[in-house]
Each structure stands twice: as structure tokens, then as C-alpha cells.
Amino acid sequence: MIVSVVSMPGGATTRTDLTAARGLLAASGFLLVDVQLGAEPADDEDTVVSGLGLESECPPWFGRAGEPVRAQFLGDRAGFVVPVVQGRRIVHIHLLATERHLLTLHRGPARPMENLVARLGEENPPDTAALLFLLLEEALDTFRRAAVADLLKVEDLEDEMFDRRRPDQVYRLARLRRRAGLLHRFLLPYLQATDEVIMRRMLNRDFPEERQRLARDFQHAGRLVLSDIQSLQEATRRAFASYSSLVAGEQNGVINRLAIVSTIFLPLTFLTGYFGMNFSFLTDEMESRAVFWLLAVALQVAVLGAALYVLHRTHLWRRLRDDEGTQEQ
């Protein structure tokens, strides 16, 4: 278990234990306490809550593993379960915000918390509400960065597909499409929960104007991030459609080649089968060498010439050549 206490204003960070952090919470007026739980059985949420003396303030679900996204106001405090993108996974950070301090709880390292602590010296939030919205926006930024990075990957894949199609491109596109669905599935319920709570609080006349502005900015940022994720989903669908169109174009070229081959060899195959029959006219009347060359060679050449003439008149060669040139561009 790692306990970090950030003194505000100033953003000075101190590593300590639960007992010392409890004393600082009681003495200081504005603190950020970040608790990183480990894999040990002793590192659980009940130990943290009791060690900090916050049994009466924390909601019953606070810190519970597997808890879904939440946004809940509890009188003079608020509790959240915030999803953040951590590499290829979605992890959750539990928040408890009061008028005096902000407590965060998560399992394993959390990059948004590190980024927030690094920004505190520059941002210098005046109270816990401003600090809370900074953290909520930092969590949204993880979704935005992930969506933009995956969108660039989709565009690079589209460029590769037009140069050369490979089976692994479909697999990579499928993974990116699944990634877009994962981001959307976690972010949308979170935005709905926060919007519901924020709108209820903003209708309250006692809600300060500055906090209303922070809430509106957060809602606007949430809509932009959701739009980025929807753009990623649309890009993956478009890439799949482009791949299917390119494959269909190649298949049409193959079918055209088969049609040309069939046009040439189908009459020849018919003649070969016809003159291979053993009926009396062929076996009794066509015994001379001249008749053999006339039927076996000259007739075949004539049929082949007629097939090539038909192909030339119908412009099949030209259309096939144009299609190949279009695919190579």
C-alpha cells in the first residue's frame, strides 16, 4: 500500500502511512490523499477507510473491487467511481470529495493521478471542487488520447490496404473496432451518471456560479471525448467497408479473367469432344491426312480467331486493363 499526501496550495507531495495521513486530514484544511492498493490481502478498502477515520463519510461501496461507474452526492460530500484508460485496460479510481479534502483509491499505479499531481503546482486549484473537476477531466483525457491514437492507427491501416491487402489487416481492424466498443461501453454510462448528478445539483440555487462553470466545462469536454470515440467507431466501419470493396474489386478481376479464358477455350473444348466421338461418319469418311489437318487444326484456329475477334469487339481486354490500372493507382 502506497499513501501519498499532497498539500494544497502548492502541490507538495509526501509519502506516508495511514496513521500519519489521518493526522494530516484532521489538522489540514485542504489535502489530496491518494492511496494505491497492492495485491496483498491486507490491502483492502476497509483497512484504508478505518485507518483514515472516514467510516462515517465514505459510502458503503467506496473502494470495493468490481464496482461499476458511479456518481453520487451525499449531502456535503460526493463519491465517484471514475473509469480511466491504463494502457490496453480500463481501470477504476474511487473518489471521495468533501469541502476539506479529496481522497482517491485505486489498485495498482494510475497514470491520471501522476499527471494530476504534476499539474497541481501550475493549476493551483482553490478548493476541492476545482481539484475534483481537474481529476475528472484528466480521466476524460485518457479516453481522448486512446481514441485519437487508435484513430491514427485505423488511417494508417487504410493506407496500407490500398497499397497491399494482407489477411492480418482484417485482424488488426477487428481489434481496433473492439477497442472502440470498449471505450464507448465504459465512457457512456459514466457520462450519463455524472450528467444526472451535475444537472440535479446545478438546479439547486445554492450551487455556486464558479462550480456551475466547472460542471458545464466538464460536460462539454465529455461530449467531445464521446464524439472522438464515435468517430473511431465510424472509422473502423469505414475501413472494413473499404477492405471489402477492394477484395470485391480483385474478385471481379479474377472473374473477368475466367470469363475471357472460358470464351476462348469453351468452343475448343466443344470441338474436341465432338470430334472425339466414335460414330461412322468420322471413322469411315475422314481417313485422309488433308481432312485431318483441316478439321483438327484449321477449324481450331478458325474458332480461336473468332473468339479473339469477339473479345476485341466487346472491349473485354480494354476493360480488364483499365480495372487493373485503377487498382494499382
Coordinates of N, CA and C in Angstrom, one line a residue, residues 69-72 80 187-198 200:
V69 N -19.2 2.1 -12.6 CA -19.1 3.6 -12.5 C -20.2 4.2 -11.7
R70 N -19.9 5.2 -10.9 CA -20.8 5.8 -10.1 C -20.6 7.3 -10.0
A71 N -21.6 8.1 -9.7 CA -21.5 9.5 -9.4 C -22.7 9.8 -8.4
Q72 N -22.3 10.1 -7.2 CA -23.3 10.2 -6.1 C -23.0 11.4 -5.2
F80 N -17.4 9.1 -6.3 CA -17.4 8.8 -7.7 C -16.6 7.5 -7.9
L187 N -17.3 4.6 -21.2 CA -17.4 6.1 -21.0 C -18.9 6.5 -21.0
L188 N -19.7 5.9 -21.8 CA -21.1 6.4 -21.9 C -21.9 6.3 -20.6
P189 N -21.8 5.2 -19.9 CA -22.5 5.1 -18.6 C -22.0 6.1 -17.6
Y190 N -20.7 6.3 -17.6 CA -20.0 7.3 -16.7 C -20.5 8.7 -17.0
L191 N -20.6 9.1 -18.3 CA -21.1 10.4 -18.6 C -22.6 10.6 -18.2
Q192 N -23.3 9.6 -18.4 CA -24.8 9.6 -18.1 C -24.9 9.8 -16.6
A193 N -24.1 9.1 -15.8 CA -24.2 9.2 -14.3 C -23.8 10.5 -13.8
T194 N -22.7 11.0 -14.4 CA -22.2 12.4 -13.9 C -23.2 13.5 -14.4
D195 N -23.7 13.4 -15.6 CA -24.7 14.4 -16.1 C -25.9 14.4 -15.2
E196 N -26.4 13.3 -14.8 CA -27.6 13.3 -14.0 C -27.4 13.9 -12.6
V197 N -26.2 13.6 -12.0 CA -25.9 14.2 -10.7 C -25.6 15.7 -10.9
I198 N -24.8 16.1 -11.9 CA -24.5 17.5 -12.1 C -25.7 18.3 -12.4
R200 N -28.8 17.8 -11.5 CA -29.6 17.9 -10.3 C -29.0 19.0 -9.3

